[in-house]
PDB file of C-alpha atoms in Angstrom:
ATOM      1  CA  UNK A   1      46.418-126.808 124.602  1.00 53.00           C
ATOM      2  CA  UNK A   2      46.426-122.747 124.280  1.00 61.00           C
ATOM      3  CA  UNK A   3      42.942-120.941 122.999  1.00 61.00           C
ATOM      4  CA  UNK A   4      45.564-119.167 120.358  1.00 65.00           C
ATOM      5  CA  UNK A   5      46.757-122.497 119.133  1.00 70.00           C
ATOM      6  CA  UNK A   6      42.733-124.338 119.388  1.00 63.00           C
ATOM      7  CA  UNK A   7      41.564-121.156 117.198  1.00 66.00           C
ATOM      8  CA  UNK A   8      44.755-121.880 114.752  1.00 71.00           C
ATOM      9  CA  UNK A   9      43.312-125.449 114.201  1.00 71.00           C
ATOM     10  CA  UNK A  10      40.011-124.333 113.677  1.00 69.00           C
ATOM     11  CA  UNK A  11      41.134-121.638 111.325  1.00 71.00           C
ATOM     12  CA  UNK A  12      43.526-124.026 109.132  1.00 76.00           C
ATOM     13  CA  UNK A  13      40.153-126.750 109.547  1.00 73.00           C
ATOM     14  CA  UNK A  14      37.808-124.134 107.910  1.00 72.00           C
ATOM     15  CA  UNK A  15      40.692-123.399 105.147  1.00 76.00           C
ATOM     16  CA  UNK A  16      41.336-126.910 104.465  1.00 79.00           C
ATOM     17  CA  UNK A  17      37.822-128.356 104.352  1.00 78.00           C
ATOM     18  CA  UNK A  18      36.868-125.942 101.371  1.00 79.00           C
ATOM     19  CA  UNK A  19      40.192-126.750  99.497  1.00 78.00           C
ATOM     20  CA  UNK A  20      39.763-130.401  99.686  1.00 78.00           C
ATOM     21  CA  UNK A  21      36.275-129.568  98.432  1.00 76.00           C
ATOM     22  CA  UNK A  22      37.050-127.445  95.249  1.00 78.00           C
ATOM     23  CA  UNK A  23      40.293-130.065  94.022  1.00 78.00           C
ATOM     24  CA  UNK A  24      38.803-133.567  95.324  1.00 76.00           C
ATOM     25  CA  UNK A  25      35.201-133.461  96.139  1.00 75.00           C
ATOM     26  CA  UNK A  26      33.510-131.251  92.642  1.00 76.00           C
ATOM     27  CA  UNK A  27      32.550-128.378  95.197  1.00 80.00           C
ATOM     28  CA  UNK A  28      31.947-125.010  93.200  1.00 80.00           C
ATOM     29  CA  UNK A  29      31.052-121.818  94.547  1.00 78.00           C
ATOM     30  CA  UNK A  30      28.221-122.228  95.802  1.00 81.00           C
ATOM     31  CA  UNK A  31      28.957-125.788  97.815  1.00 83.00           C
ATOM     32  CA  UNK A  32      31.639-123.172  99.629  1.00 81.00           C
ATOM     33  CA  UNK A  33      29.386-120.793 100.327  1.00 81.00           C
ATOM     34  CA  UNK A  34      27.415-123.237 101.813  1.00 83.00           C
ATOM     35  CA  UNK A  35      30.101-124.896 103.969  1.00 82.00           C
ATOM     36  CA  UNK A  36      30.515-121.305 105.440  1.00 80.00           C
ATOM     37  CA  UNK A  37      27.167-120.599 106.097  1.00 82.00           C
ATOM     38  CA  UNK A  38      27.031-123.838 107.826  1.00 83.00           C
ATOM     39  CA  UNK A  39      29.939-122.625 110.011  1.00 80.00           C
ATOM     40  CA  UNK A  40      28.316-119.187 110.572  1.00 81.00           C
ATOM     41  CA  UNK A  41      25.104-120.855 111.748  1.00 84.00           C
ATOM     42  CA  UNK A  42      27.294-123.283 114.138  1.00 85.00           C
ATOM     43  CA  UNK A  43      29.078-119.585 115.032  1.00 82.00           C
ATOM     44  CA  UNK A  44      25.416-118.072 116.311  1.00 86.00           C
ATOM     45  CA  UNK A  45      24.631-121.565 118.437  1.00 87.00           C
ATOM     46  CA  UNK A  46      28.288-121.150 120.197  1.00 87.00           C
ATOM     47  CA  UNK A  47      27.142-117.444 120.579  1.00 87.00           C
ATOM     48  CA  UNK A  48      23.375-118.097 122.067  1.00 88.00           C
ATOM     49  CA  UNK A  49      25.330-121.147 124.240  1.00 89.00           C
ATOM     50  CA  UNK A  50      27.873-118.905 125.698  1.00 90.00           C
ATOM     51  CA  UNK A  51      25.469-116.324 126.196  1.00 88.00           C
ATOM     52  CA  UNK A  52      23.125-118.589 128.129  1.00 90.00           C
ATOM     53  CA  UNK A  53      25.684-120.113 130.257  1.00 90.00           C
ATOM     54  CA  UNK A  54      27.152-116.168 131.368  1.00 89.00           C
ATOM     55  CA  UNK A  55      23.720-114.956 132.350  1.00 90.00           C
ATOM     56  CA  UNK A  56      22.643-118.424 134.144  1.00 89.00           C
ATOM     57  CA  UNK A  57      26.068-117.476 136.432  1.00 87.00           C
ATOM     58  CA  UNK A  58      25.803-113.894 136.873  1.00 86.00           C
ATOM     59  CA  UNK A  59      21.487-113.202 136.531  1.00 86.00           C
ATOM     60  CA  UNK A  60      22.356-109.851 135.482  1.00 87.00           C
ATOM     61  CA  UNK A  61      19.702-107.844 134.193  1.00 89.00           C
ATOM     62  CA  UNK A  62      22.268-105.354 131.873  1.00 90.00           C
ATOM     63  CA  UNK A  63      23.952-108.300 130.796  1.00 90.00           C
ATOM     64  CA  UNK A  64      20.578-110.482 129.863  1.00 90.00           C
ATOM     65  CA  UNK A  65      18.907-107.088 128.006  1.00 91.00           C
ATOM     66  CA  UNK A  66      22.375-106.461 125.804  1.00 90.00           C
ATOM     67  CA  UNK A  67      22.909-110.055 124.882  1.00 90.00           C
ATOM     68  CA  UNK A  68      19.051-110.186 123.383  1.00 90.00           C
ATOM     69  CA  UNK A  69      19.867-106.994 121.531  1.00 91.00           C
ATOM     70  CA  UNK A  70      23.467-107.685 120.373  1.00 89.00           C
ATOM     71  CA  UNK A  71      22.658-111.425 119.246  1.00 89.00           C
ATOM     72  CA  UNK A  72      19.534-110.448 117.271  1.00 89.00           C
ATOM     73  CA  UNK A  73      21.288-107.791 115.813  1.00 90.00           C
ATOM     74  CA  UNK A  74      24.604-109.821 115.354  1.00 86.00           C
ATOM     75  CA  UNK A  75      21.775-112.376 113.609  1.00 88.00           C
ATOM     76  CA  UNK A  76      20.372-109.857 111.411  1.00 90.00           C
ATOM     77  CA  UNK A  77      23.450-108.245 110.183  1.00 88.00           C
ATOM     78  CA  UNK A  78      24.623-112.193 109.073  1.00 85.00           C
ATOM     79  CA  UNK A  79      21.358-112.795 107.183  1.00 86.00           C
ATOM     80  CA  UNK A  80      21.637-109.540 105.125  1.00 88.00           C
ATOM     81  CA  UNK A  81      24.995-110.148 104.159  1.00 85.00           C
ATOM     82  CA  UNK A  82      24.121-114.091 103.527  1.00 84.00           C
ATOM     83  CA  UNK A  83      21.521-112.789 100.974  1.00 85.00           C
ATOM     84  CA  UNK A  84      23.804-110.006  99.174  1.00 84.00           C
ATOM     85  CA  UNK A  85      26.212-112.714  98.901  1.00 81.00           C
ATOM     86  CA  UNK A  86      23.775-114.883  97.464  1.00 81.00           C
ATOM     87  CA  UNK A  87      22.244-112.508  95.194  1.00 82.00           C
ATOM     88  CA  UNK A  88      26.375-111.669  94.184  1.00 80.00           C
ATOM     89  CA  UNK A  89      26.616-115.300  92.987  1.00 79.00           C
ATOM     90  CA  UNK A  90      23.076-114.950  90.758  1.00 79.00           C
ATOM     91  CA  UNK A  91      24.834-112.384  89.079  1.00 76.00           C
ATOM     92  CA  UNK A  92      27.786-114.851  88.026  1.00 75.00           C
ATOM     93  CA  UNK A  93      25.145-117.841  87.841  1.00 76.00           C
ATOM     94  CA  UNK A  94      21.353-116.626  86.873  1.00 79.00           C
ATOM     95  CA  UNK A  95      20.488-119.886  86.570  1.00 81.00           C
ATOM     96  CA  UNK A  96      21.436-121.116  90.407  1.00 78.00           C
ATOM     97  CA  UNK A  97      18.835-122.535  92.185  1.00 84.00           C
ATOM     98  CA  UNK A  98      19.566-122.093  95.976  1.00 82.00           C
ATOM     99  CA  UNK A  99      17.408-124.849  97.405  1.00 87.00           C
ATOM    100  CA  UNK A 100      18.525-127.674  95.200  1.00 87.00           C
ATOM    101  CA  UNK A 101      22.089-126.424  95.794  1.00 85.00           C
ATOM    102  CA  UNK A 102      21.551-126.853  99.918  1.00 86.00           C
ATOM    103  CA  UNK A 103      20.036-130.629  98.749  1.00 86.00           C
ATOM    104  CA  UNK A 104      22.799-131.464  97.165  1.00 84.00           C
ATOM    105  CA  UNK A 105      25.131-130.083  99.184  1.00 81.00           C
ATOM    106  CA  UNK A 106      23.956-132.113 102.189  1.00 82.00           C
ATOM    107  CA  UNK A 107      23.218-135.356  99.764  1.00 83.00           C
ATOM    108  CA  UNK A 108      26.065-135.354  97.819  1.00 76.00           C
ATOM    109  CA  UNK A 109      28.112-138.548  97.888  1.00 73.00           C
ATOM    110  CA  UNK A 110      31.403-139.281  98.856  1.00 67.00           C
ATOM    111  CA  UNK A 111      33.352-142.047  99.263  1.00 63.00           C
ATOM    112  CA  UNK A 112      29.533-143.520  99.219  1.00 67.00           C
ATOM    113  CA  UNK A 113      28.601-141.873 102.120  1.00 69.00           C
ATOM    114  CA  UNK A 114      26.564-138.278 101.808  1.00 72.00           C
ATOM    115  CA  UNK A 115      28.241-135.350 102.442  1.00 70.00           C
ATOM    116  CA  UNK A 116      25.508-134.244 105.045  1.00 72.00           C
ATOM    117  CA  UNK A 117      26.692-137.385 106.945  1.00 74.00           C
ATOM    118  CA  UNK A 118      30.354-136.579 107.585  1.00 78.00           C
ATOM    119  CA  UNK A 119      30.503-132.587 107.238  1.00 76.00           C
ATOM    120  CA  UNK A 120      27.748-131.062 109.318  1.00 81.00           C
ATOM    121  CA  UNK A 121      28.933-133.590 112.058  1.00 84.00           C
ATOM    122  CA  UNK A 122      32.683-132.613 111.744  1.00 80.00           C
ATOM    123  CA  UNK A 123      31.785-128.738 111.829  1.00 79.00           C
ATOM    124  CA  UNK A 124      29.734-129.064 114.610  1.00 85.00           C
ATOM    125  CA  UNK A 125      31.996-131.532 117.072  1.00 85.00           C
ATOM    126  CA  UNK A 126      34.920-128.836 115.637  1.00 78.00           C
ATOM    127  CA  UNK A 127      32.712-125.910 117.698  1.00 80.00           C
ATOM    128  CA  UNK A 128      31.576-127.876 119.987  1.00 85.00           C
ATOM    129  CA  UNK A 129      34.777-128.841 121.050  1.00 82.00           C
ATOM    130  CA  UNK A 130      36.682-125.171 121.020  1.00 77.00           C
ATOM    131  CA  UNK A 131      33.226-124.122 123.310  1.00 84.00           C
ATOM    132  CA  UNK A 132      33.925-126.423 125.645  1.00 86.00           C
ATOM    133  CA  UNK A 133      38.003-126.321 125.925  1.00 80.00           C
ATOM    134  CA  UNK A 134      37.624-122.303 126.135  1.00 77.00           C
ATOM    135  CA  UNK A 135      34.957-121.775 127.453  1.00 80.00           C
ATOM    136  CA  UNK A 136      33.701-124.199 129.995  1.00 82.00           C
ATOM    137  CA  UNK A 137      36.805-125.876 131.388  1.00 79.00           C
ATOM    138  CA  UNK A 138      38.437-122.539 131.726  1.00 80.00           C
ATOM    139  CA  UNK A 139      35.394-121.384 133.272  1.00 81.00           C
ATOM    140  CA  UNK A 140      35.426-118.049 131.487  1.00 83.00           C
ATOM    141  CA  UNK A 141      31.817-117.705 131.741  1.00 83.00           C
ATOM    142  CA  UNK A 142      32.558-116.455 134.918  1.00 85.00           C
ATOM    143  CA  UNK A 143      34.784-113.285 134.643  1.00 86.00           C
ATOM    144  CA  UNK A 144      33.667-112.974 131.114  1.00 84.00           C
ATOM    145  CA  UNK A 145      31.645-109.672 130.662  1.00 87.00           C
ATOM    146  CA  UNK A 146      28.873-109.978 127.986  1.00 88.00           C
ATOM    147  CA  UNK A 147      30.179-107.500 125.844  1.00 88.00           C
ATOM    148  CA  UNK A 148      33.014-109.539 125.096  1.00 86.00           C
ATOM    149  CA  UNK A 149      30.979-112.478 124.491  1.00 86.00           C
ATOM    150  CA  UNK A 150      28.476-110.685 121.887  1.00 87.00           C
ATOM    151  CA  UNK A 151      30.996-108.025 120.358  1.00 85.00           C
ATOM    152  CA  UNK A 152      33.219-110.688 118.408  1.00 81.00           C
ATOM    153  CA  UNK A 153      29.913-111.660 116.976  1.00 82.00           C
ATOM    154  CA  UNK A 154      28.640-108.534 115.796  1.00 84.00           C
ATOM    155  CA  UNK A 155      32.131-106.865 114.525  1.00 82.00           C
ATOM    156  CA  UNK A 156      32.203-110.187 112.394  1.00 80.00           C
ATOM    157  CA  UNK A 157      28.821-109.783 111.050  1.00 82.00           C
ATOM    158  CA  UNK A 158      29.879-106.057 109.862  1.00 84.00           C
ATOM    159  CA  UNK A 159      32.975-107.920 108.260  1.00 81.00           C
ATOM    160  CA  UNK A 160      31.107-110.004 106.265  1.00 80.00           C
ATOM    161  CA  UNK A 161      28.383-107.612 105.372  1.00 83.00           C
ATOM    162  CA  UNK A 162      30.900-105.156 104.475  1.00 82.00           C
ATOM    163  CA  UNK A 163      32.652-108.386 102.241  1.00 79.00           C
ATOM    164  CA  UNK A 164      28.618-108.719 101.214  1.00 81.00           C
ATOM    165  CA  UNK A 165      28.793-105.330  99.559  1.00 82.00           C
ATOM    166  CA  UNK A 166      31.621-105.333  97.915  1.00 80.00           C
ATOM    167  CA  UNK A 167      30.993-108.600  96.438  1.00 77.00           C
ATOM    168  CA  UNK A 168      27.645-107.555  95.075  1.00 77.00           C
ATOM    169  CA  UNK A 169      29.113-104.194  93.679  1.00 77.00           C
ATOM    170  CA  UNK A 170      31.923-105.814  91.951  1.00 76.00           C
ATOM    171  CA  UNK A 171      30.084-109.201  90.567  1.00 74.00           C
ATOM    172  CA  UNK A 172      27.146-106.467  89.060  1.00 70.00           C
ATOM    173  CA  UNK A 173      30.255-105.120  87.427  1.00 72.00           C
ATOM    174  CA  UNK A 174      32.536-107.768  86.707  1.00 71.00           C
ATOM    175  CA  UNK A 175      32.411-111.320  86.237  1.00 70.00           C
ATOM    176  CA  UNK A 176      35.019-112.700  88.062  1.00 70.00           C
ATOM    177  CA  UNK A 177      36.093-116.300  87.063  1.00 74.00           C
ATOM    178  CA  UNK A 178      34.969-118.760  90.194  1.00 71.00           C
ATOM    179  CA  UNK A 179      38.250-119.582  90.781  1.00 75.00           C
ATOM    180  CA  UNK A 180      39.430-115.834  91.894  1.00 77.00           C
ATOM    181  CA  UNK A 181      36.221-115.769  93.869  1.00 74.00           C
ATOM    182  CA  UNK A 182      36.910-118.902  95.903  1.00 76.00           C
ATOM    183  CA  UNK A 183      40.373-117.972  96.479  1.00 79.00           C
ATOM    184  CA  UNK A 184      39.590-114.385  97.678  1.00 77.00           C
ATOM    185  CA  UNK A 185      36.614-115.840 100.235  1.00 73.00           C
ATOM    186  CA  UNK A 186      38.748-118.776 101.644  1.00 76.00           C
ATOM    187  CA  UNK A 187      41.820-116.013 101.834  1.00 78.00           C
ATOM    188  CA  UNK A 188      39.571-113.090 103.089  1.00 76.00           C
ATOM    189  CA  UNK A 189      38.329-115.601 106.254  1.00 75.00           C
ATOM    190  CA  UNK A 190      41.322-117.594 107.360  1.00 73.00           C
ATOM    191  CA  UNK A 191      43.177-113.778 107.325  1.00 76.00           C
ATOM    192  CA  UNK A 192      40.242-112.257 109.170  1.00 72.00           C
ATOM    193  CA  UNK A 193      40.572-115.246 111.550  1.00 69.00           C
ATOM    194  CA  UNK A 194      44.289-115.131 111.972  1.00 69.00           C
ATOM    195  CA  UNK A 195      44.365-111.896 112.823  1.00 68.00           C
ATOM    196  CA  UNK A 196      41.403-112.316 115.673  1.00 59.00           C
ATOM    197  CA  UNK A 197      43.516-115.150 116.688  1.00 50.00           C
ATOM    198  CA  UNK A 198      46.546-112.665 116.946  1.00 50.00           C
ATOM    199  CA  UNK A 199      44.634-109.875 119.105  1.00 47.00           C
ATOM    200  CA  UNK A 200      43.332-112.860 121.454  1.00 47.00           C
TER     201      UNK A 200
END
């Protein structure tokens, strides 16, 4: 199987997931949110894992000082635009209550089984497996340069906080109905995605 045609799964799996969600499962906003947050956390593990195997190969001083700057920087630039995005959604919902929301996100029931039980696994065995089919059985950690491991990263954490921004300005603004709002994030990413997987 191609990388172009493993990222095209994963990028149809991270469309479908929240769809089924919203229509079958109750999931608002927020439970979306969550799901990608989950994904971008999973995204920063890959990122630390790839990173790790490169410099265990090459023991490259350059390469080990940029990936601790680019991934703590990548890291920083997701949690600012994690917490715009959750302050955006305050605006629509004053009365949201993050932590509860990340409870019941992860104990919501399903088919009697809780959520936490089925999802988290599936997203992480989803990244999991894409590491290991393009990464380690191609053995790209060895002509991979670090820059190209960490830059992906860190162009997508300017994406989203740039996505963060807008968001905020426009929800201060305007109160979009939920249903725009999930439409435009599940749009915006599997886009953003497509087109990554077309310059691959």
């Amino acid at each position: 199987m191609t990388q172009q045609r493993l990222f095209l799964i994963q990028t149809l799996l991270e469309a479908i997931i929240p769809v089924i969600g919203y229509f079958e499962w109750g999931w608002d906003l927020s439970f979306i949110l969550l799901f990608y947050l989950l994904d971008a956390l999973l995204a920063f593990g890959i990122l630390l894992a790839k990173g790790k195997k490169r410099l265990s190969h090459s023991n490259n001083a350059t390469e080990r000082t940029l990936f601790a700057k680019q991934s703590v920087s990548g890291f920083l630039l997701f949690t600012v635009a994690i917490a715009g995005i959750a302050l955006s959604i305050t605006f629509l919902q004053p009365e949201l209550d993050w932590w509860n929301r990340i409870v019941h996100f992860l104990t919501y029931k399903e088919w009697g089984i809780q959520q936490g039980y089925i999802l988290v696994p599936l997203v992480v065995l989803n990244g999991v497996m894409v590491y290991r089919q393009q990464f380690l059985m191609t053995a790209r950690y060895r002509t991979l340069e670090m820059s190209a491991i960490t830059r992906p990263f860190l162009v997508q954490g300017f994406v989203l906080l740039g996505a963060a921004g807008i968001l905020l300005g426009t929800t201060a603004l305007i109160q979009f109905p939920e249903e725009i709002l999930i439409t435009a994030f599940i749009l915006g990413i599997s886009v953003y995605r497509f087109l990554v997987i077309r310059s691959a």
